[in-house]
Amino acid sequence: MALEESSQAYRQLREIVGEENITTDPVVMDTYVWQWLGDLVGEKGNCFMPLRPEAVVLPGSTREVQRVVKVCNRFGLKFKAHSTGWISYAAPLTEGVVILDLRRMDRILEINTKDMYALIEPYVTFSQLQAELMKVGLNCEVNAAGSNCSALAQAAAGFGAGYGNYHMGYGAGTLLGVEWVLPDGEVLKMGSLGSGCGWITSDGPGPSLKGIMRGHMGTLGGCGVFTKCALRVYHWPGPTEIVCENEAMPGYERFVNLPDNIAMYYLYFDDYEKRSEAICKVGEEDIGYVMGFMQRGLAILGLADTNAHFVDLKEDLFDALPSISFVVLLATHSREELEHQKRVLEKILEETGGGYIELLQQEPFNDVITLHLIKVGTLSAHAVCGRSGAFLCAPGSNAVTRRIAGRLESLSIELKKKYIEEGKLVDDGGEGTWGVVWDHGHTIYIENLVEWDPADPESSMAHVRLQEEVNKETIEKLSYLSSMGTFVEESAKMNPEDMVKLKDMTPSDLIEKSEEMAAAHSPYDAKLGPLLRNYHVWLRRIREQLDPNNSSDASPP
Amino acid sequence: MALEDYEFGARYCSRDSICKFIPQYAVKDARFAQCCPSISRYNVHAYSGGGRVIMATSLLQGRGEISEEVKEIIYKCQLCGACQTSCHIVTELVEPLEIARELKFRCVEEGKENQALSSVRERLVKTNNIFGKKQADRGKWAEGLKVKDAGAEAAEVLFFAGCRLSYDDSFAPVARKSVELMSGAGMDVGILGKGETCCGGRLFDMGYREDFRKLASTIAKKIKACGAKRLVTACGCCYGTFKQFFPMMELDLEGVELLHISEVLDDLMGEGKIELKREIPLRVTYHDPCHLGRLGEPYERWEGQYVKKLGLWVAEPDREVRRGLGGVFDPPRNVIAGIEGIKLVEMKRKREYAWCCGAGGGVLEAYPEFAAWTAGERLQEAMSEGCEALVTACPWCETAFRMAVKESGVGELKVMDLVDLVAMAT
Ligand SMILES: Cc1cc2nc3c(=O)[nH]c(=O)nc-3n(C[C@H](O)[C@H](O)[C@H](O)COP(=O)(O)OP(=O)(O)OC[C@H]3O[C@@H](n4cnc5c(N)ncnc54)[C@H](O)[C@@H]3O)c2cc1C
Ligand code: SF4
Ligand code: SF4
């Protein structure tokens, strides 16, 4: 139900953001409801999420955000922040939600080269930020989703896996001072900012609530609005501007004059143990700039220009490429240093019996992969979302040890192949592993990407069945359960009616009054919470303190 | 085609917002990273290419109707095609530009036209030109010029002036000089003069498909009847109409080679047939008109089907993915660079991902302030490169830029047509 234009709430919202920046038109609001993964949550075969917002507003400043949030509190409305909005969680997950599209807040406010941070608003994309940083010899971690996403959203609100994690850290790790409009409309200045010491840290002097605010996955729109944040930035030894050719031709994009202090190496190994050993050594030797996994099926999806090209390329390349691999980009301050790092890498390969995948180090593949590792660009979207319209990972979003990574990879390939044979999933040979390396090789973030046809309910369901099976097997064989996998499995079963009911449930209702609802809303918590000191109960209690009127829209399950 | 024909692909829009930006690898700074004038000015997602795709899906699924607000969004789109270039880097299935255009057709079909455009259409259909001027005056620009009447005697090259060059006195010199440069280089040139009519392109982009068909088939017949082997225009919009809309609507210009004046000048200069005598010490940038650039790529009708292979929809027979790469980009640049003294610098948004001038899709006529804002953004971009002049190759672009110069007072930037520039150097 949209807000009536005659209602007090509407009039107050319009007064805050101005006529041009508010809408309640159903067709216009539908553009905030259609979402990647919508087919899993709503009606199958259709990406419209089940619930429309009450209104969409576009505030232009922190002050406006604050006032909008206060109006929501006053009129019993919920609200949800939305940066570039490329995830289903950015849509309303309960009824009665006002969406705050933060597109008008798109400024890079400061690039501090001395204290090495960038101060940004929510709608600054990675590509914009990175381009400005490179001009002054700096770089930032870029979410591997794509450089079209909001840099603030990943650091402050959710996820944050990217090739740069290897030495720049996971999304949360790059976060410094934050300006946070709390669910009741008060502004909290977090970290050093809170005691007037600038933006340089998230952990004081001043209030450090990073664990509560962000945690591992982020609150995904479920707890207030982050209106500014500072991100840690790093040295960039490459050119101040990356000049490219064929920017609009996937599979053929090229560097013009790739400098001689940057080189990409695609490495293969005979088994997962050896790969694990090599990753460990690369980290210990402190070489490499960015690092990741793109298994052959996935690599071919990314390298093909069109779907028809993929069909041909798979035929030509799949068997010619080794299965167990990872890719590392060396970017050094001099050619000599590059030579040194290359020698170290060769030594590691000698010790682990690995080698270079020569085929991928030739043109055009070399340039395409190198550009992707540095800038990410739209290659991820092109490889997985753009081909079939939908993708996710089975197993999903896993931060694991190097050993478990190999076991997860092999287990998921086998299970995925079964579903591919049914003809309902995209056939990447089962080998769609994607991943990044954290903490210099101690932790691996790994997913086996699965692509399906969101317009075909059977295809969506094949993916859900695969998730169920992967979840079951990972618990049985590896004593491990992934949050994303559980979300998919359970949300596919969730009745949209339940989402409506969630509207009036406070966090404590969720814990106490309706176990069934709580379990439906957050099956992961229901399964794991009791085993882990009921962390979910504590989280909800905290949320209740921060959000006395239960105004933030629900976090995803 | 109808909106329904694009529903299949629309289901695969993943709402990634990639269509709001120039190709990600081309982003060189934060200020000039956007590609879509509509979303850049109005911000609500529905204004973007992807937003239009979702609105279409919503309408087709009967989730809502074309309200006043939806109508306004539909018409506030230049149909510049930048969204399509970026979208087609990630997917070949979704057609944001075609959907944006179909939405305009749908408004007309449902009687929900934009009022300002409805008046433009009325006078265009009545007078065969967008300004509502007299047909008899159409060839006045060529008075005193030595040029054949192609309707009466055979000429190898037909110069098609288009409405702007024909009726806007300030552009008459571009038309005259075009003819003079070609004739001077020994080409056999004719014009239709008062027998010429509008190419119809603006009708098409304002949502009047059937009116376009009628007007365009008349002019197609005239062009073919005059027997010229080459059709040359100095208007980016006319060029795009002949190149793209004609084949799209199965209008036949077979046997006639279409050229933009920049291509002709490039060839003539290359062959030494135009003598450049003067140096022009100027730092200039070139603005790619949408209909000459990304929308000027050859259009091939595709009648095939999508079949599932390896779980993916594959076009059969193969279908060219339209990313705008086949447009006319190099010839105008060659011409500018061939003039001594000129320093040609590129703007951040160029070639297939150039920013639009703001004039297209009926926006100039229906929302002049939005057109001026869009043009103003481009002027800012040119100035950020320290340019003294912005050169373009379409009178509609130049009109929008002149308007923006007047409104924003960025007086120090000259706006020029390519032909003017060459004429200055001869
Ligand atoms: C093809 C694809 C690949 C992906 N790969 C990766 C990957 O490799 N690594 C990874 O980490 N993630 C990945 N993701 C998920 C990804 O993190 C998000 O899609 C992306 O970062 C979202 O950015 P966004 O700007 O679209 O955020 P949004 O969708 O706008 O926001 C994300 C969430 O944060 C909330 N939010 C946004 N802004 C604010 C704010 N200012 N204040 C409070 N809450 C806010 C929203 O409500 C939403 O729940 C992938 C997604 C896709 C579609
Ligand atoms: S129209 Fe294309 S680029 Fe835009 S959101 Fe949809 S799929 Fe992405
Ligand atoms: S055609 Fe141009 S103005 Fe219209 S939505 Fe696409 S990019 Fe925007």
Coordinates of C-alpha atoms in Angstrom, one line a residue, chain B residues 43-380:
Chain B
N43 CA 17.7 10.4 -9.9
V44 CA 14.7 8.1 -9.4
H45 CA 15.6 4.7 -10.7
A46 CA 12.7 4.6 -13.1
Y47 CA 14.5 7.3 -15.2
S48 CA 17.4 5.0 -16.0
G49 CA 17.5 2.5 -18.9
G50 CA 17.1 -0.4 -16.4
G51 CA 14.2 1.5 -14.7
R52 CA 12.4 1.8 -18.0
V53 CA 12.9 -2.0 -18.5
I54 CA 11.3 -2.7 -15.1
M55 CA 8.5 -0.2 -15.7
A56 CA 7.7 -2.0 -19.0
T57 CA 7.6 -5.3 -17.2
S58 CA 5.4 -3.9 -14.5
L59 CA 3.0 -2.5 -17.1
L60 CA 3.0 -5.7 -19.1
Q61 CA 2.2 -7.7 -16.0
G62 CA -0.6 -5.4 -15.3
R63 CA 0.8 -4.2 -12.0
G64 CA 0.0 -0.6 -12.8
E65 CA -0.7 1.8 -15.6
I66 CA 0.7 4.7 -17.4
S67 CA 0.0 7.4 -14.9
E68 CA 0.9 11.1 -15.4
E69 CA 4.1 10.4 -13.5
V70 CA 5.0 7.4 -15.5
K71 CA 4.3 9.3 -18.7
E72 CA 6.5 12.1 -17.7
I73 CA 9.4 9.7 -17.0
I74 CA 8.8 8.0 -20.4
Y75 CA 9.1 11.3 -22.2
K76 CA 12.0 12.6 -20.3
C77 CA 14.4 10.3 -22.2
Q78 CA 16.5 11.4 -25.2
L79 CA 16.6 7.9 -26.6
C80 CA 20.3 8.5 -26.8
G81 CA 21.2 4.9 -26.4
A82 CA 24.0 5.3 -23.9
C83 CA 22.2 2.9 -21.6
Q84 CA 22.2 0.2 -24.3
T85 CA 25.9 0.5 -24.9
S86 CA 26.6 -0.1 -21.2
C87 CA 23.9 -2.7 -20.7
H88 CA 25.2 -4.8 -23.6
I89 CA 28.5 -5.1 -22.0
V90 CA 26.9 -7.3 -19.4
T91 CA 24.0 -8.9 -21.2
E92 CA 22.8 -9.3 -24.8
L93 CA 19.2 -10.1 -23.8
V94 CA 17.9 -6.9 -22.3
E95 CA 17.1 -4.0 -24.7
P96 CA 16.7 -0.8 -22.6
L97 CA 16.8 1.6 -25.6
E98 CA 14.2 -0.3 -27.6
I99 CA 12.0 -0.6 -24.6
A100 CA 12.4 3.1 -23.8
R101 CA 11.2 3.9 -27.4
E102 CA 8.4 1.3 -27.3
L103 CA 7.1 3.0 -24.1
K104 CA 6.7 6.2 -26.1
F105 CA 4.9 4.3 -28.9
R106 CA 2.7 2.8 -26.2
C107 CA 1.8 6.2 -24.8
V108 CA 0.7 7.3 -28.2
E109 CA -1.3 4.1 -28.8
E110 CA -3.1 4.6 -25.4
G111 CA -3.8 8.3 -26.2
K112 CA -1.5 9.4 -23.5
E113 CA 0.7 11.6 -25.6
N114 CA 2.9 14.4 -24.4
Q115 CA 1.0 17.6 -25.2
A116 CA 3.9 19.6 -26.4
L117 CA 5.0 16.8 -28.7
S118 CA 1.5 16.3 -30.0
S119 CA 1.6 19.9 -31.3
V120 CA 5.0 19.3 -32.9
R121 CA 3.7 16.2 -34.6
E122 CA 0.6 18.0 -35.9
R123 CA 2.6 20.7 -37.6
L124 CA 5.2 18.2 -38.8
V125 CA 2.7 16.0 -40.4
K126 CA 0.9 19.0 -41.9
T127 CA 4.0 20.8 -43.3
N128 CA 6.5 18.0 -43.6
N129 CA 9.0 19.9 -41.5
I130 CA 9.4 20.2 -37.8
F131 CA 9.2 24.0 -37.7
G132 CA 5.8 24.2 -39.5
K133 CA 7.3 26.3 -42.2
K134 CA 6.4 26.5 -45.8
Q135 CA 7.4 23.7 -48.1
A136 CA 8.2 26.3 -50.8
D137 CA 10.9 27.8 -48.6
R138 CA 12.7 24.5 -48.0
G139 CA 15.3 25.0 -50.6
K140 CA 16.0 28.7 -49.9
W141 CA 19.2 28.0 -48.1
A142 CA 20.7 27.1 -51.6
E143 CA 19.7 30.2 -53.4
G144 CA 22.4 31.4 -55.6
L145 CA 24.4 28.2 -55.0
K146 CA 25.7 26.2 -58.0
V147 CA 24.1 22.9 -57.4
K148 CA 21.9 20.5 -59.4
D149 CA 18.2 20.0 -58.7
A150 CA 18.3 16.3 -58.2
G151 CA 14.6 16.0 -58.7
A152 CA 15.0 17.2 -62.3
E153 CA 18.5 16.1 -63.4
A154 CA 20.7 13.2 -62.4
A155 CA 23.4 13.7 -59.9
E156 CA 25.7 11.2 -58.5
V157 CA 25.5 12.6 -54.9
L158 CA 22.3 13.7 -53.3
F159 CA 22.9 16.1 -50.5
F160 CA 20.1 15.9 -47.9
A161 CA 19.9 19.0 -45.9
G162 CA 17.2 18.0 -43.3
C163 CA 14.9 20.4 -41.5
R164 CA 17.4 22.3 -39.3
L165 CA 19.9 23.1 -42.1
S166 CA 17.0 24.0 -44.4
Y167 CA 15.0 26.3 -42.2
D168 CA 17.3 27.7 -39.5
D169 CA 19.2 30.5 -41.1
S170 CA 22.0 30.3 -38.7
F171 CA 22.8 26.8 -40.1
A172 CA 22.4 27.7 -43.8
P173 CA 26.2 28.2 -44.1
V174 CA 26.8 24.6 -43.0
A175 CA 24.6 23.3 -45.8
R176 CA 26.1 25.7 -48.4
K177 CA 29.6 25.0 -47.4
S178 CA 29.0 21.3 -47.5
V179 CA 27.9 21.5 -51.1
E180 CA 30.7 23.9 -52.0
L181 CA 33.4 21.7 -50.5
M182 CA 32.0 18.6 -52.3
S183 CA 31.5 20.4 -55.6
G184 CA 34.8 22.1 -55.3
A185 CA 36.4 18.7 -55.0
G186 CA 34.8 17.7 -58.3
M187 CA 31.8 15.7 -56.9
D188 CA 28.6 15.8 -58.9
V189 CA 26.1 17.1 -56.3
G190 CA 22.4 17.6 -56.3
I191 CA 19.7 18.6 -53.8
L192 CA 16.0 18.0 -53.6
G193 CA 15.4 21.6 -52.6
K194 CA 11.8 22.3 -52.1
G195 CA 11.1 18.7 -53.0
E196 CA 12.8 17.6 -49.8
T197 CA 10.8 16.7 -46.7
C198 CA 11.8 15.8 -43.1
C199 CA 13.4 12.4 -42.8
G200 CA 10.9 11.6 -40.0
G201 CA 13.5 10.6 -37.4
R202 CA 12.2 13.0 -34.8
L203 CA 8.6 11.7 -35.2
F204 CA 9.9 8.2 -34.6
D205 CA 11.7 9.2 -31.4
M206 CA 8.7 11.2 -30.2
G207 CA 6.6 8.1 -30.3
Y208 CA 4.9 8.4 -33.7
R209 CA 5.8 5.2 -35.4
E210 CA 3.1 5.2 -38.0
D211 CA 3.5 8.9 -38.9
F212 CA 7.2 8.2 -39.4
R213 CA 6.5 5.3 -41.6
K214 CA 4.3 7.4 -43.9
L215 CA 6.7 10.3 -44.1
A216 CA 9.8 8.2 -44.4
S217 CA 8.4 6.0 -47.2
T218 CA 7.7 9.1 -49.2
I219 CA 11.2 10.5 -48.8
A220 CA 12.7 7.0 -49.4
K221 CA 10.8 6.9 -52.8
K222 CA 12.1 10.3 -53.7
I223 CA 15.6 9.5 -52.9
K224 CA 15.6 6.3 -54.9
A225 CA 13.8 8.0 -57.8
C226 CA 16.4 10.6 -58.2
G227 CA 18.9 7.9 -59.0
A228 CA 21.8 9.2 -56.9
K229 CA 24.3 6.6 -55.8
R230 CA 25.3 8.4 -52.7
L231 CA 23.2 10.1 -50.1
V232 CA 25.2 12.6 -48.0
T233 CA 23.9 14.5 -45.0
A234 CA 25.5 17.0 -42.6
C235 CA 22.9 16.2 -39.9
G236 CA 23.7 13.5 -37.4
C237 CA 20.0 12.9 -36.7
C238 CA 19.1 12.5 -40.4
Y239 CA 22.1 10.1 -40.7
G240 CA 20.9 8.0 -37.8
T241 CA 17.4 7.9 -39.2
F242 CA 18.5 6.6 -42.6
K243 CA 21.0 4.3 -41.1
Q244 CA 19.0 2.8 -38.3
F245 CA 15.3 3.6 -38.4
F246 CA 14.8 3.0 -42.1
P247 CA 16.0 -0.7 -42.0
M248 CA 14.3 -1.1 -38.6
M249 CA 11.0 -0.2 -40.3
E250 CA 11.9 -2.2 -43.5
L251 CA 12.2 1.0 -45.6
D252 CA 14.4 0.3 -48.4
L253 CA 17.3 2.6 -49.6
E254 CA 19.0 -0.3 -51.3
G255 CA 21.6 0.7 -53.8
V256 CA 22.2 4.1 -52.2
E257 CA 25.3 4.5 -50.1
L258 CA 24.7 6.7 -47.0
L259 CA 27.5 9.0 -45.9
H260 CA 27.9 11.7 -43.3
I261 CA 29.6 14.8 -44.5
S262 CA 32.5 14.0 -42.1
E263 CA 33.2 10.8 -44.0
V264 CA 33.2 12.6 -47.3
L265 CA 35.5 15.4 -46.0
D266 CA 37.8 12.8 -44.5
D267 CA 38.1 11.1 -47.9
L268 CA 38.5 14.3 -49.8
M269 CA 41.1 15.6 -47.4
G270 CA 42.9 12.3 -47.6
E271 CA 43.0 12.5 -51.4
G272 CA 44.2 16.1 -51.2
K273 CA 41.1 17.4 -52.9
I274 CA 40.4 20.0 -50.3
E275 CA 43.1 22.5 -49.9
L276 CA 43.6 23.7 -46.4
K277 CA 45.3 27.1 -46.5
R278 CA 44.9 28.4 -43.0
E279 CA 46.2 27.4 -39.6
I280 CA 43.6 27.4 -36.8
P281 CA 45.4 27.7 -33.4
L282 CA 42.6 26.3 -31.2
R283 CA 42.3 23.7 -28.5
V284 CA 39.2 21.8 -29.5
T285 CA 37.2 18.8 -28.5
Y286 CA 34.8 16.8 -30.6
H287 CA 31.3 15.8 -29.4
D288 CA 30.0 12.6 -30.9
P289 CA 26.3 13.1 -31.9
C290 CA 24.4 10.0 -30.6
H291 CA 22.8 9.3 -34.0
L292 CA 26.0 9.6 -35.9
G293 CA 28.1 7.8 -33.3
R294 CA 26.7 4.8 -31.3
L295 CA 23.3 4.9 -33.0
G296 CA 24.8 5.3 -36.4
E297 CA 26.1 1.7 -36.5
P298 CA 24.6 -0.4 -39.3
Y299 CA 21.3 -1.9 -38.3
E300 CA 20.6 -5.5 -39.3
R301 CA 17.1 -6.8 -38.8
W302 CA 17.2 -10.0 -36.9
E303 CA 14.5 -12.6 -37.3
G304 CA 15.5 -15.6 -35.3
Q305 CA 14.9 -17.2 -32.0
Y306 CA 16.6 -17.9 -28.8
V307 CA 17.4 -21.5 -28.0
K308 CA 18.8 -22.9 -24.8
K309 CA 22.3 -24.2 -25.1
L310 CA 24.3 -25.2 -22.1
G311 CA 21.6 -23.6 -20.0
L312 CA 21.9 -20.2 -21.7
W313 CA 19.7 -18.4 -24.3
V314 CA 21.6 -18.3 -27.5
A315 CA 20.5 -16.3 -30.5
E316 CA 19.9 -18.4 -33.7
P317 CA 21.0 -17.3 -36.2
D318 CA 23.7 -15.3 -34.6
R319 CA 22.7 -11.8 -33.7
E320 CA 24.9 -8.7 -33.6
V321 CA 24.9 -7.3 -30.1
R322 CA 24.3 -3.5 -30.5
R323 CA 27.0 -1.7 -28.5
G324 CA 27.3 1.2 -30.8
L325 CA 30.8 0.3 -31.8
G326 CA 30.1 0.5 -35.6
G327 CA 29.2 4.2 -35.6
V328 CA 31.0 7.0 -37.4
F329 CA 33.7 8.0 -34.9
D330 CA 37.0 8.4 -36.7
P331 CA 36.2 10.4 -39.8
P332 CA 35.3 13.6 -37.9
R333 CA 38.3 13.2 -35.7
N334 CA 40.6 12.8 -38.8
V335 CA 39.2 15.9 -40.3
I336 CA 39.8 18.0 -37.2
A337 CA 43.2 16.6 -36.6
G338 CA 44.0 17.3 -40.3
I339 CA 43.7 21.0 -39.8
E340 CA 47.0 22.7 -38.9
G341 CA 47.3 24.4 -35.6
I342 CA 44.4 22.5 -34.0
K343 CA 45.0 20.6 -30.8
L344 CA 42.3 17.9 -30.6
V345 CA 41.7 16.6 -27.1
E346 CA 39.2 14.0 -26.1
M347 CA 36.6 14.4 -23.4
K348 CA 36.2 11.7 -20.7
R349 CA 33.0 10.4 -22.4
K350 CA 33.6 9.8 -26.0
R351 CA 32.7 7.6 -29.0
E352 CA 30.2 4.9 -28.2
Y353 CA 29.9 6.2 -24.6
A354 CA 29.7 9.9 -25.3
W355 CA 27.3 12.0 -23.3
C356 CA 24.2 13.2 -25.2
C357 CA 23.7 16.8 -26.2
G358 CA 20.2 16.7 -24.8
A359 CA 18.2 17.5 -27.9
G360 CA 16.9 14.0 -28.9
G361 CA 13.7 12.0 -28.3
G362 CA 11.5 15.1 -28.3
V363 CA 13.2 16.4 -25.2
L364 CA 14.3 19.7 -26.8
E365 CA 10.7 20.4 -27.8
A366 CA 8.9 19.1 -24.7
Y367 CA 11.4 19.8 -21.9
P368 CA 13.8 22.5 -23.1
E369 CA 15.2 23.1 -19.7
F370 CA 16.2 19.4 -19.4
A371 CA 17.7 19.6 -22.8
A372 CA 19.7 22.7 -21.8
W373 CA 20.8 21.0 -18.6
T374 CA 22.1 18.0 -20.5
A375 CA 23.9 20.2 -23.0
G376 CA 25.3 22.2 -20.1
E377 CA 26.8 19.1 -18.6
R378 CA 28.7 18.5 -21.9
L379 CA 30.0 22.0 -22.0
Q380 CA 31.3 21.6 -18.5

